[in-house]
XYZ file of C-alpha atoms in Angstrom:
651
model
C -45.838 -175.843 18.473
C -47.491 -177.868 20.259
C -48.362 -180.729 18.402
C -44.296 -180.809 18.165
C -44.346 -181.467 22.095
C -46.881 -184.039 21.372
C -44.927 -186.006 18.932
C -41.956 -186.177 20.869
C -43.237 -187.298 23.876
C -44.845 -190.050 22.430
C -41.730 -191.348 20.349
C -39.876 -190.729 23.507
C -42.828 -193.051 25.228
C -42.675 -195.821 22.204
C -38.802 -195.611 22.175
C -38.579 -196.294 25.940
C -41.246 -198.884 25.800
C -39.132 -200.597 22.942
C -36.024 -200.725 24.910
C -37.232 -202.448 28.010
C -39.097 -204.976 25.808
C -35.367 -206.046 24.621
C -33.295 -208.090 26.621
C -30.057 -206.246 27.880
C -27.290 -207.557 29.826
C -24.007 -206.135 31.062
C -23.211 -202.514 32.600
C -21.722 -199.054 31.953
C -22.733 -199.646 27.821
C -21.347 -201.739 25.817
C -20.874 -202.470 22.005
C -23.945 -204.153 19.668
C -24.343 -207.409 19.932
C -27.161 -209.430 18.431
C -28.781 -212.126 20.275
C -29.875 -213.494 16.601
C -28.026 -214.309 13.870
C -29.079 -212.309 11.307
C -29.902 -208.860 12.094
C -33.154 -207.917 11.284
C -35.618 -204.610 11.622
C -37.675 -206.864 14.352
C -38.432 -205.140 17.699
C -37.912 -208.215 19.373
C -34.127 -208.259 18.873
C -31.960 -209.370 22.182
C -29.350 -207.008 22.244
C -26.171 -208.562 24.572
C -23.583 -205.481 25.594
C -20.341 -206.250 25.366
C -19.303 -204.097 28.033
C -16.390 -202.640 25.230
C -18.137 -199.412 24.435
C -16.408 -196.607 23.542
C -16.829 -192.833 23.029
C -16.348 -193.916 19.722
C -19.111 -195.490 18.762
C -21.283 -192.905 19.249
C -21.513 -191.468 15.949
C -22.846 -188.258 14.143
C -23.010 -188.116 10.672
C -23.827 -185.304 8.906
C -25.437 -184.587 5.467
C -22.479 -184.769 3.818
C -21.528 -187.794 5.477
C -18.515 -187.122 7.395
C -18.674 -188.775 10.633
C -17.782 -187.308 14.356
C -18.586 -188.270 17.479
C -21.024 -186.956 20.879
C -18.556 -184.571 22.407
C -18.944 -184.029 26.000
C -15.999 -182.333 26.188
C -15.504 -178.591 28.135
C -13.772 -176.380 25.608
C -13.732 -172.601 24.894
C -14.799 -173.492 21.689
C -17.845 -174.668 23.062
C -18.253 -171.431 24.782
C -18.252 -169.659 21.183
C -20.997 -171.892 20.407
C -23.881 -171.809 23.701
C -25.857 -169.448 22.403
C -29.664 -169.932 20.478
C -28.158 -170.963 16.950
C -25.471 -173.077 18.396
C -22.975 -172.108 16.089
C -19.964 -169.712 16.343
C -21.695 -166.555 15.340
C -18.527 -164.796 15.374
C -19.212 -163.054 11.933
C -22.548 -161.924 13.145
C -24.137 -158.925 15.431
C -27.231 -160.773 17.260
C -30.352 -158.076 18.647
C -31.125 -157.685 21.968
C -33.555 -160.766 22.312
C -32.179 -164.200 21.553
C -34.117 -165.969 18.570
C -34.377 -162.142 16.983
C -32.335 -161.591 13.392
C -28.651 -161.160 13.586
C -27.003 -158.765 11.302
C -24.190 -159.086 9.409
C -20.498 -158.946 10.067
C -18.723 -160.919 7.380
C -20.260 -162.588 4.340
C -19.755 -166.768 3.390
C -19.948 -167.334 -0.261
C -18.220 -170.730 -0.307
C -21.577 -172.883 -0.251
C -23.865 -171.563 -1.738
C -27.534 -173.730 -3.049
C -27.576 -173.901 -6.417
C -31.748 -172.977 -6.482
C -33.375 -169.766 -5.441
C -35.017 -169.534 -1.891
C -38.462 -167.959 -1.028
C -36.379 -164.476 0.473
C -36.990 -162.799 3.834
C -33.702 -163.497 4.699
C -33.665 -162.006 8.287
C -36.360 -164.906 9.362
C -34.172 -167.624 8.425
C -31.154 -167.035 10.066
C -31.976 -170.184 12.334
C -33.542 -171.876 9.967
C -31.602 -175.761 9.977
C -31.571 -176.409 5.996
C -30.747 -179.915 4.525
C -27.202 -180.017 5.237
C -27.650 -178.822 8.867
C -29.770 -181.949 9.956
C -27.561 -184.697 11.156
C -27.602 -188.275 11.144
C -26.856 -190.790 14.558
C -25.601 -194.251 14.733
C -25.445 -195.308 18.798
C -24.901 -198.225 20.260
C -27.628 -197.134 23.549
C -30.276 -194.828 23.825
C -28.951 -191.409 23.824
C -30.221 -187.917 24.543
C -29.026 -184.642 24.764
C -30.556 -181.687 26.328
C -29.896 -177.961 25.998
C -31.135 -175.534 28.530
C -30.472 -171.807 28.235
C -32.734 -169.131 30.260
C -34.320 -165.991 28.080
C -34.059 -162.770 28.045
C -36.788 -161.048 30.814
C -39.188 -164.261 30.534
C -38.696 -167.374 28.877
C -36.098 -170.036 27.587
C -34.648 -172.429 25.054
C -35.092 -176.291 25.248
C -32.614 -177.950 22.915
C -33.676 -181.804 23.151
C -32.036 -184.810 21.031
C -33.442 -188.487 21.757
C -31.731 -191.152 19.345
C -31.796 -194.956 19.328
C -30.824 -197.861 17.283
C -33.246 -200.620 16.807
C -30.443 -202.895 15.238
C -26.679 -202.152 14.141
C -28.003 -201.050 10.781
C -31.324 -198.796 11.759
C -31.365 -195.550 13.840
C -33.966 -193.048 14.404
C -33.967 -189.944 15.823
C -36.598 -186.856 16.997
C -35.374 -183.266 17.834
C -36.972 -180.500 19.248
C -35.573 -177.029 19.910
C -38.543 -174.425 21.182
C -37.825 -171.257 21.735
C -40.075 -168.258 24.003
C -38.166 -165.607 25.451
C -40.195 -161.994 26.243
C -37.187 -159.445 25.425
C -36.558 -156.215 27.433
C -37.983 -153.910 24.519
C -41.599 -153.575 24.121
C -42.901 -155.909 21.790
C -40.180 -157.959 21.447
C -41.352 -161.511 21.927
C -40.090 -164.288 20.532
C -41.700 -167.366 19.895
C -39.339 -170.567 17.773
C -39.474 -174.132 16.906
C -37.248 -176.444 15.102
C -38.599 -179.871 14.677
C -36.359 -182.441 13.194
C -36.984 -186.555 13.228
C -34.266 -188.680 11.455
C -34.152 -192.116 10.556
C -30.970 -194.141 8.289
C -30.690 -197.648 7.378
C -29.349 -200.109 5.578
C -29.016 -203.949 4.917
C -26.381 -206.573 5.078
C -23.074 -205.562 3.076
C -24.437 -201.891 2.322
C -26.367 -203.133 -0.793
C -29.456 -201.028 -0.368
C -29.134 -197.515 2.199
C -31.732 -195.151 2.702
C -31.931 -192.329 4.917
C -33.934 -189.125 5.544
C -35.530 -186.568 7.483
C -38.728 -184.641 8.528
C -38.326 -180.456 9.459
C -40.923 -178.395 10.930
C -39.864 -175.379 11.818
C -41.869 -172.015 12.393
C -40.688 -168.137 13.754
C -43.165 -166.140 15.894
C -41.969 -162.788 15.815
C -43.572 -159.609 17.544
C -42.410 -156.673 15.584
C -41.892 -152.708 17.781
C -40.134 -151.291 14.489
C -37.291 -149.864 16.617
C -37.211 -146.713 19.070
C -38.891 -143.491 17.786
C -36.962 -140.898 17.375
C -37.523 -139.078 20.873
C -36.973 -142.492 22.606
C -33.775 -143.049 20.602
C -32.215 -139.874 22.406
C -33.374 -141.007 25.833
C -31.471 -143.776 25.238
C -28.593 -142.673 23.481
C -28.157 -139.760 26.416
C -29.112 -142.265 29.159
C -32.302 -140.716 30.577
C -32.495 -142.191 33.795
C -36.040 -142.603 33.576
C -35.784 -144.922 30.613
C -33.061 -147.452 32.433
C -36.307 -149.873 32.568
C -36.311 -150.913 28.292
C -39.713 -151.479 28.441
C -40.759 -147.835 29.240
C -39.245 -146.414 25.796
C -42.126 -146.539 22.743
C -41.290 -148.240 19.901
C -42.561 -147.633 16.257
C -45.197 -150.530 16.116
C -47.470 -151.284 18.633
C -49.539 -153.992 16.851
C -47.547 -155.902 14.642
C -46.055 -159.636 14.140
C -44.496 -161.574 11.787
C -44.463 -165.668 11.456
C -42.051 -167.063 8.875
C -43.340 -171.410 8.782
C -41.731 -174.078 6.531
C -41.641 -178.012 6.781
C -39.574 -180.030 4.496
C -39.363 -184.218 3.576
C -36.015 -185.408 2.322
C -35.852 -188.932 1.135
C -32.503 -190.166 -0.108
C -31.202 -194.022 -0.995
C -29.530 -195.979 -3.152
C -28.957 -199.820 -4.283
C -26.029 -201.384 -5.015
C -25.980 -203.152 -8.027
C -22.921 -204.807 -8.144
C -21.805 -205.437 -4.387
C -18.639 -208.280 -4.833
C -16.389 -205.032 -3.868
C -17.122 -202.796 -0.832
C -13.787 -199.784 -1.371
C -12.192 -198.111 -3.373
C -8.768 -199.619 -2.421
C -9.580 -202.897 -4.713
C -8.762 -200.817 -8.071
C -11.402 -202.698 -9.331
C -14.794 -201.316 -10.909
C -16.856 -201.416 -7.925
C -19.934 -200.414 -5.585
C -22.054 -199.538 -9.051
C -25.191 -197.243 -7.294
C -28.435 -196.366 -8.477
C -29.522 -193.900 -6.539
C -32.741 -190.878 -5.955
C -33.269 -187.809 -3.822
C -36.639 -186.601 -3.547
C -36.739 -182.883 -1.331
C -39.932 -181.525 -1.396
C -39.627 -177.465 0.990
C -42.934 -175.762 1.550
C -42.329 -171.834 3.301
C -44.578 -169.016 3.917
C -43.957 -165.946 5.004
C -46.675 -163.108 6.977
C -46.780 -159.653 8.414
C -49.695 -158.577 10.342
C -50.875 -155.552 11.456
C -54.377 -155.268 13.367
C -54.480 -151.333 12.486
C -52.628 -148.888 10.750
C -51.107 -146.972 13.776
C -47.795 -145.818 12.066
C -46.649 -143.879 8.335
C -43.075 -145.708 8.509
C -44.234 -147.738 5.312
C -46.135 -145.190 3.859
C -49.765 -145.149 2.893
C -51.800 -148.165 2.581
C -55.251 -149.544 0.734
C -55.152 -152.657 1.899
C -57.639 -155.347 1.366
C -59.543 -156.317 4.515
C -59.926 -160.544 5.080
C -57.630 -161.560 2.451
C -54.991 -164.175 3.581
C -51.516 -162.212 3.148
C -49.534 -164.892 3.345
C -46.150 -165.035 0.536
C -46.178 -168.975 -0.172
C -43.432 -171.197 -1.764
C -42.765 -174.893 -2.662
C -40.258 -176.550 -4.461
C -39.988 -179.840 -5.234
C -36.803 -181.673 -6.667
C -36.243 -185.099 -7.624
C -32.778 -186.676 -8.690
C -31.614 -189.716 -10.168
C -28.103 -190.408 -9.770
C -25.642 -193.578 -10.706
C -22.736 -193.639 -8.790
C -19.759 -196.021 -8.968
C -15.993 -196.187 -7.890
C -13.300 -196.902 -10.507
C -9.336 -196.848 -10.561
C -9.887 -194.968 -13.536
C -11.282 -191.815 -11.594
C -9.096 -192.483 -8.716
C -12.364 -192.473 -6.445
C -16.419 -192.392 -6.470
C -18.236 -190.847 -9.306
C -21.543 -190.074 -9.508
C -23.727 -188.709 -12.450
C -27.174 -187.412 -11.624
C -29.917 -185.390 -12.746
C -32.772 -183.539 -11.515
C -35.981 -182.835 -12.080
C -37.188 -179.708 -10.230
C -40.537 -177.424 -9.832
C -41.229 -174.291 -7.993
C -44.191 -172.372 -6.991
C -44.317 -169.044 -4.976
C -47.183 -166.070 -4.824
C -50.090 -165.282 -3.365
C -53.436 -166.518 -3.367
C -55.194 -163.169 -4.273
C -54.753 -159.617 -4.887
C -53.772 -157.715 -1.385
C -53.833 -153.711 -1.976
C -56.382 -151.824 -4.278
C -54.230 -149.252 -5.413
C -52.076 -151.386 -7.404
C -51.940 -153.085 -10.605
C -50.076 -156.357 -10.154
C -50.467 -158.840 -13.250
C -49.227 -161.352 -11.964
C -50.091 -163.509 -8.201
C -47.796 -166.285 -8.853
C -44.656 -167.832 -10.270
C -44.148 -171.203 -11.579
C -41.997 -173.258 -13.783
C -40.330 -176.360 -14.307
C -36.543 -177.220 -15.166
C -34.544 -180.289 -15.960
C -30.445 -179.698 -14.695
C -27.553 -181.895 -15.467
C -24.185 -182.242 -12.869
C -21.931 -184.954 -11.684
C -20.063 -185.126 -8.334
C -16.185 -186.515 -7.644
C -14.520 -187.100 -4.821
C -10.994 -188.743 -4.942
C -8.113 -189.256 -2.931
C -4.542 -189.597 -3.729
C -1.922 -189.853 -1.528
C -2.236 -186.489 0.527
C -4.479 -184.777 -1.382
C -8.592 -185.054 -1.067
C -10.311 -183.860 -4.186
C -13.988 -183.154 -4.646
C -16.484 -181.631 -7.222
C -19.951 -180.725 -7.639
C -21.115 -179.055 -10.813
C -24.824 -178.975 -11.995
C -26.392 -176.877 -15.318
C -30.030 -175.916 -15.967
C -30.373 -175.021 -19.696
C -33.110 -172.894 -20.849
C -34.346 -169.469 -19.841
C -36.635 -169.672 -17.111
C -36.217 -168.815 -13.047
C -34.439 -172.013 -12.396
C -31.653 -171.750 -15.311
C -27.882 -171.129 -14.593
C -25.305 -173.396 -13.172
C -22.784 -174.488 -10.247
C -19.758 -175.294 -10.434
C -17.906 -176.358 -7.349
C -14.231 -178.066 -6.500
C -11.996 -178.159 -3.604
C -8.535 -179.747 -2.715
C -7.219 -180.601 0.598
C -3.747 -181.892 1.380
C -3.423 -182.936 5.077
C 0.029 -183.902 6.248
C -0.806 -186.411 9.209
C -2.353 -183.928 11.690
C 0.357 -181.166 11.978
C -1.599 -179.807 9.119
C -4.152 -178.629 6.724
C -4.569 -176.889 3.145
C -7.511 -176.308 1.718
C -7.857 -174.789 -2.074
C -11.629 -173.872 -2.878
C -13.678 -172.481 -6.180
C -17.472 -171.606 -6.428
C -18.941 -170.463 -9.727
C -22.564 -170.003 -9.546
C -25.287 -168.281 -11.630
C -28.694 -168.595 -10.385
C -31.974 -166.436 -9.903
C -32.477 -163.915 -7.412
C -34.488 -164.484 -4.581
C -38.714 -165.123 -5.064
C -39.549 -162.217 -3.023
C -37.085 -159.599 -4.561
C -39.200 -160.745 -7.885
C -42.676 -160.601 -6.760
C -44.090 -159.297 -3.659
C -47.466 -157.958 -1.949
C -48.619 -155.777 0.211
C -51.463 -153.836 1.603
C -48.549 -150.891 1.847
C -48.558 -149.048 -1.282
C -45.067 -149.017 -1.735
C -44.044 -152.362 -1.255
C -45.411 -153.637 -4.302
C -43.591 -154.974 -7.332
C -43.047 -157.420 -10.208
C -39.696 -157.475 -10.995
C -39.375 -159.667 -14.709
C -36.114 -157.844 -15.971
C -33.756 -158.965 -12.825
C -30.586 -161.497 -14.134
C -28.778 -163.935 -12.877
C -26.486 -163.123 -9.767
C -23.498 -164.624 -10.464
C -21.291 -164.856 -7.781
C -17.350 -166.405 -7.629
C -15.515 -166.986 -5.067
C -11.818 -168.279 -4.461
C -10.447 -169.398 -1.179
C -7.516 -170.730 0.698
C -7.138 -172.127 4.334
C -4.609 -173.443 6.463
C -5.462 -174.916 9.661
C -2.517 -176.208 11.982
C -1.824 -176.550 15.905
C -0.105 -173.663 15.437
C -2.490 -171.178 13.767
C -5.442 -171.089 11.574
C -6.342 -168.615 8.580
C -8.674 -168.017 5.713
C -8.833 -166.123 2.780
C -11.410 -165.495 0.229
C -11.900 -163.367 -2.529
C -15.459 -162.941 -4.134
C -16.267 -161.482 -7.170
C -20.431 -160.933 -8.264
C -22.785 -159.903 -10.633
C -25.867 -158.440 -10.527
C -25.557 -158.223 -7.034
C -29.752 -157.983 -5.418
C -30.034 -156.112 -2.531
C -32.953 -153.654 -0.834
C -32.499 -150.301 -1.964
C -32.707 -146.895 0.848
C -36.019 -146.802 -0.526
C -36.824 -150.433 0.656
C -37.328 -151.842 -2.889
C -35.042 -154.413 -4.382
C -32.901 -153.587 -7.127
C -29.675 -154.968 -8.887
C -25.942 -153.228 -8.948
C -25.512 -152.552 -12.452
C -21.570 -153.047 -11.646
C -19.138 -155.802 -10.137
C -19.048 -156.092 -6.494
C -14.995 -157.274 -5.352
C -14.954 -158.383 -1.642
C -11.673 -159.825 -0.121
C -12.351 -161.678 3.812
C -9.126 -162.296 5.723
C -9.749 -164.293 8.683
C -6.848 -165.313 11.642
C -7.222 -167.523 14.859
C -4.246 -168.316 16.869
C -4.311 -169.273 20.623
C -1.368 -168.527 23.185
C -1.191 -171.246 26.201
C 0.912 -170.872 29.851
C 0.676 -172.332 32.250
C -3.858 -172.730 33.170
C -3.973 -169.937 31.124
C -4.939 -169.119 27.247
C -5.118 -165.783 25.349
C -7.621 -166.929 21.797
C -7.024 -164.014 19.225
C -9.648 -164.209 15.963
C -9.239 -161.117 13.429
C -10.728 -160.675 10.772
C -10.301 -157.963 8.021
C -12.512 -156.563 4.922
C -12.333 -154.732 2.199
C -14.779 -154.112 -1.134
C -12.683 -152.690 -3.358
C -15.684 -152.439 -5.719
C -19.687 -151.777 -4.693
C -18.869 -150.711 -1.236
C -22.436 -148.134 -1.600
C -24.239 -151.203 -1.248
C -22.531 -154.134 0.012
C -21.453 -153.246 3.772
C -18.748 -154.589 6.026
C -16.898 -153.316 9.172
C -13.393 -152.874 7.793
C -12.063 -155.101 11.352
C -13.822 -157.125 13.613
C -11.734 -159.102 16.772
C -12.219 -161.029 18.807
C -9.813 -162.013 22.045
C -10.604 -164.404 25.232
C -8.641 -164.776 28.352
C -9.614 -167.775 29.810
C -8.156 -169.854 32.865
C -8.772 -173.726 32.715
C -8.599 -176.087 35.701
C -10.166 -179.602 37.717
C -11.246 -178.223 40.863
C -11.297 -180.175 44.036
C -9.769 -183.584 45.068
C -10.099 -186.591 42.526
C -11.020 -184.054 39.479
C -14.355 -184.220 39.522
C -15.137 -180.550 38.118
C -13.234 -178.917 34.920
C -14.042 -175.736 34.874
C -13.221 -172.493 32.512
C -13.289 -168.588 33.319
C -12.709 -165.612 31.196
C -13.707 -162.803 29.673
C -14.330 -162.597 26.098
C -13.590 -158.947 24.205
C -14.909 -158.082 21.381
C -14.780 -155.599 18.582
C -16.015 -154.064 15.122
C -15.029 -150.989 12.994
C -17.860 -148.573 12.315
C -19.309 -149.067 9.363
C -22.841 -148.072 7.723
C -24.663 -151.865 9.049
C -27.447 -152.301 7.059
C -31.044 -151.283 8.449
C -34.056 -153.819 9.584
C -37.343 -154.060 7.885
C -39.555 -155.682 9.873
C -42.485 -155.806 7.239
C -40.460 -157.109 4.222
C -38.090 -159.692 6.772
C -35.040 -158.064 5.403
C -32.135 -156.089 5.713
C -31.813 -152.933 4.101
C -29.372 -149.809 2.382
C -29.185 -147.206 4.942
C -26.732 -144.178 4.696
C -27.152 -141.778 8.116
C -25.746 -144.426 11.288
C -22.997 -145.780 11.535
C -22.240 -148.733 13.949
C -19.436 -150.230 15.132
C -18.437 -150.575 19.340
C -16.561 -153.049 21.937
C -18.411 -155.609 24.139
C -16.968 -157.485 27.272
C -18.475 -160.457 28.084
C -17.457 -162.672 31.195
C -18.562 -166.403 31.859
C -17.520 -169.162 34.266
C -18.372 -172.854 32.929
C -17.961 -176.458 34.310
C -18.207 -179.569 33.730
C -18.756 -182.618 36.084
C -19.080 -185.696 34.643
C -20.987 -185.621 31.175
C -22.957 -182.000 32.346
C -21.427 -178.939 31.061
C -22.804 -175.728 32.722
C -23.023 -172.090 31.905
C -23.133 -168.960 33.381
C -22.488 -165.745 31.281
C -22.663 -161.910 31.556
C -23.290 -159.969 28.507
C -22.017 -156.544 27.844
C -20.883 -156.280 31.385
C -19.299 -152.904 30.712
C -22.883 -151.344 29.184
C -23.789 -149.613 32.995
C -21.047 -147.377 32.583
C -20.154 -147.044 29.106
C -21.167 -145.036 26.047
C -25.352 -146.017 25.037
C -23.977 -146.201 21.487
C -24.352 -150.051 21.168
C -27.133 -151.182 18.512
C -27.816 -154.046 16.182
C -29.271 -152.330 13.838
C -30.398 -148.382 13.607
C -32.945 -147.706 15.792
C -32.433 -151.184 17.175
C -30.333 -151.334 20.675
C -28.141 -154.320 21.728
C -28.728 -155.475 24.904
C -27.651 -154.405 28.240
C -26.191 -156.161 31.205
C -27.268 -159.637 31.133
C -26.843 -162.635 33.192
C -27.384 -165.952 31.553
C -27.444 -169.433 32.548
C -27.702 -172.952 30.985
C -26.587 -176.359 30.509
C -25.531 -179.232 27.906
C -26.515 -183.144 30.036
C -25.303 -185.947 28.069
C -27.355 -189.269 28.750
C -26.148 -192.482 27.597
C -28.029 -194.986 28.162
């Protein structure tokens, strides 16, 4: 983590070296301006501000490309999203500790990868994958900075620094570090997301290239949960067990850390460049393109002594690294062009992919495992499409890997969305996709006798999914249906194993907000039902959510916008899926069920281009029913008083 720090301080030194070395004039911002005719990648470039700037031209682009802007807006939906993933999590159940897992309230199946993923699932439900880095283009220096304090001891540093050297060349470093103590014995938490960014490209778009660097690594100390005599202390509210920390967990000695860094290299040359859109009906904008992603992960449980029989016996192998390892590598060559013919761009590609994952030795004497690693190789096919006529946007991805190894199977994906102005939106999606379970459901280690296994028979799990949306000023809704096959999951007995018969979920989902006066009511519901495979794939039948807020500028000349409310929410009990610290994943469990309200209350504001937070968790848990848990064994959290804050600079 630290050499992280490191880094950014010194492009944050470089970067504000750089900028005084240039030669700016004007005040408050202002649009790019050259002070040389033809814009170069030179350091020495006078840049004269136009003084025009607007909120505008302060642009985030994502993976996919589609371009937003900085917000510094005060909204509730930015309420939903000020917590540790910065996301609505409104479909998950966090633990007590921020930075822990999150289980699961509702499932996504709309976008899915089309390659297999190391496993250990509950580790990476931070993790940022490719299409969660995003890409800047700024007129000034900019920076953002996230502050949120922990949970006991600690807190999360969200920072963003990005510049552009010229119109045409941005760069960007990111660093969000987590350390937060939790109110549970062994419960610390120790994260870091690394990102640096950089896009470019020349004169008339005829050669781009952009891409990214991720480091990111998950210290986790793991208690296990409460033992069972702790569990009723808790549950019956023992008064001598209101301080968390006095209640004994099952492991005393044990931690997990779950590392990956990735380098994603994408660009592309236009070969023939006399036509820059689609709009010309002409064949035009002929691309060559690559995409080189090369993902290294690893995943570890320690445990200094064997202290606990919650995994069973053990014959472990003393000074042996234990570490599960995985690369994969995947190149692509695509040609891309836009033609009246195909009523938009059109890109053929294909790929050329290789995987590792295993172990570098044998871990546990007792078993007889023939195999320490799996590798292959696979060549896949797909095209993309993405038109628009009239109303309507249409895309497609589809891909196919021929042959029989770990990598074969295919995704097909295609979408239509007919927006009328901005009253509103209709969105039509299919996913078909048939791809290998993941690496650690098909080989895994341990010094634990009973979590070892090569699995060689699994299938495909082939999963597909059908949705519809409609988003309007008036309300919003989604429905999916999802049908799959050999469904992989972690059996009651903490080994993985396949559902030998069709799992049928259908995910209703609702939002519509009531306004008077400085006052809202913000209603989400969601409903659930598996029709099919409900022994093994778990949902609360309802979960709702409802916020009254009250929104106002405070004090003469507006200076502070501020919102306050109180934020209900609820799931049906339903048999949520059990923790295993050792393997990283969730498992089968059939003896708790879980399912209870939470009130949560917070007062924001914003002044100027610095929104602040202050929140109270679970403000009804002093004198309420102790039957609140994440996970069995595993209690939410209490009372709890957060602060933070989002500051905007633009230079």
């Amino acid at each position: 983590m630290f050499k992280h720090y490191f880094l950014f301080i010194l492009v944050l030194f470089v970067a504000n070296n750089t900028l005084f070395s240039q030669q700016i004039r004007g005040a408050g911002g202002g649009g790019f301006s050259s002070g040389r005719k033809n814009d170069t990648l030179s350091l020495e470039t006078k840049v004269i501000l136009s003084g025009k700037t607007k909120y505008t031209d302060y642009k985030v682009i994502s993976h996919k490309r589609d371009t937003t802007y900085i917000d510094t807006t005060l909204t509730l939906q930015k309420e939903y999203k000020f917590n540790y993933l910065r996301k609505d999590n409104f479909e998950f159940l966090e633990f007590h500790n921020q930075g822990q897992t999150h289980n699961k309230l509702g499932y996504t199946f709309s976008d899915l990868s089309s390659l297999p993923d190391i496993g250990y699932s509950a580790k990476q439900v931070s993790y940022l994958e490719v299409d969660d880095i995003k890409y800047f283009e700024v007129p000034t220096p900019t920076t953002e900075i996230l502050y949120r304090t922990g949970l006991q001891q600690g807190q999360v540093v969200d920072a963003i620094f990005t510049v552009n050297f010229s119109r045409r060349l941005n760069f960007s470093m990111s660093y969000k570090g987590l350390r937060s103590q939790g109110a549970y014995r062994r419960a610390l938490v120790s994260n870091g997301n690394f990102r640096g960014t950089f896009n470019y490209r020349t004169e008339n778009n005829q050669y781009e290239v952009r891409g990214h660097y991720a480091s990111q690594d998950f210290f986790h100390q793991e208690n296990g949960g409460l033992i069972p005599e702790m569990l009723e202390n808790f549950i019956n509210e023992d008064e001598n067990f209101v301080q968390r920390s006095r209640l004994d967990v099952n492991l005393t000695d044990a931690e997990s850390q779950f590392d990956s860094n990735r380098i994603y290299l994408e660009h592309s040359y236009k070969l023939i460049a006399s036509k820059d859109t689609v709009n010309n009906k002409d064949f035009s904008n002929l691309k060559v393109g690559h995409v080189l992603t090369n993902e290294n992960k690893s995943y570890r449980f320690d445990q200094s002594t064997i202290t606990t029989s919650i995994f069973g016996a053990s014959n472990a192998i003393s000074d042996v690294d234990r570490t599960a390892k995985s690369t994969i590598t995947n190149n692509e060559l695509n040609l891309e062009f836009n033609s009246k013919y195909v009523f938009g761009k059109f890109k053929a590609k294909a790929n050329i992919t290789s995987y590792t994952y295993g172990y570098d030795t044998i871990l546990n004497r007792s078993e007889k495992i023939d195999k320490l690693k799996l590798e292959g190789n696979a060549i896949s096919f797909g095209a993309d499409w993405n038109a628009k006529i009239k109303n309507f946007q249409l895309n497609a991805d589809a891909s196919i890997t021929p042959g029989s190894g770990r990598l074969s199977g295919n995704y097909i994906k295609g979408e239509a969305v007919y927006e009328k102005d901005s009253i509103f939106a209709l969105k039509g999606s299919v996913l078909i996709s048939s791809k290998s379970p993941n690496f650690n459901t098909l080989l895994h280690q341990s010094g634990y006798d009973n979590y070892n296994w090569v699995n060689d028979a699994f299938s495909n799990v082939n999963t597909r999914d059908l949705g519809f949306s409609l988003t309007s000023k008036w309300i919003n809704a989604d429905v999916n249906l999802t049908n799959i096959d050999n469904f992989t999951y972690f059996n009651t007995n903490n080994t993985p194993e396949q559902f030998e018969d069709q799992i049928v979920y259908v995910k209703a989902k609702v939002n519509r907000e009531f306004k008077f006066w400085k006052l809202a009511l913000d209603n989400t519901v969601m409903y659930q039902n598996v029709s099919s495979g409900s022994s093994v794939f778990r949902v609360p039948e309802l979960v709702t959510r409802n916020t009254f807020y009250y929104t106002d500028d405070w004090f003469e000349g507006k200076p502070m916008l501020v919102n306050i409310g109180i934020t209900f929410k609820y799931f049906t009990k339903y048999f949520a899926n059990a923790y295993n610290p050792l393997l990283g994943e969730f498992t089968i469990q059939n003896t708790e069920e879980i399912g209870f309200p939470t009130f949560d209350v917070f007062f924001n504001a914003r002044v100027r281009r610095t929104r602040m937070y202050l929140k109270v968790d679970n403000v009804t848990s002093s004198f309420t029913k102790k039957n609140y848990f994440s996970a069995p064994n595993y209690p939410y959290r209490d009372f709890t008083v957060r602060f933070g804050l989002v500051w905007n600079w633009f230079i």
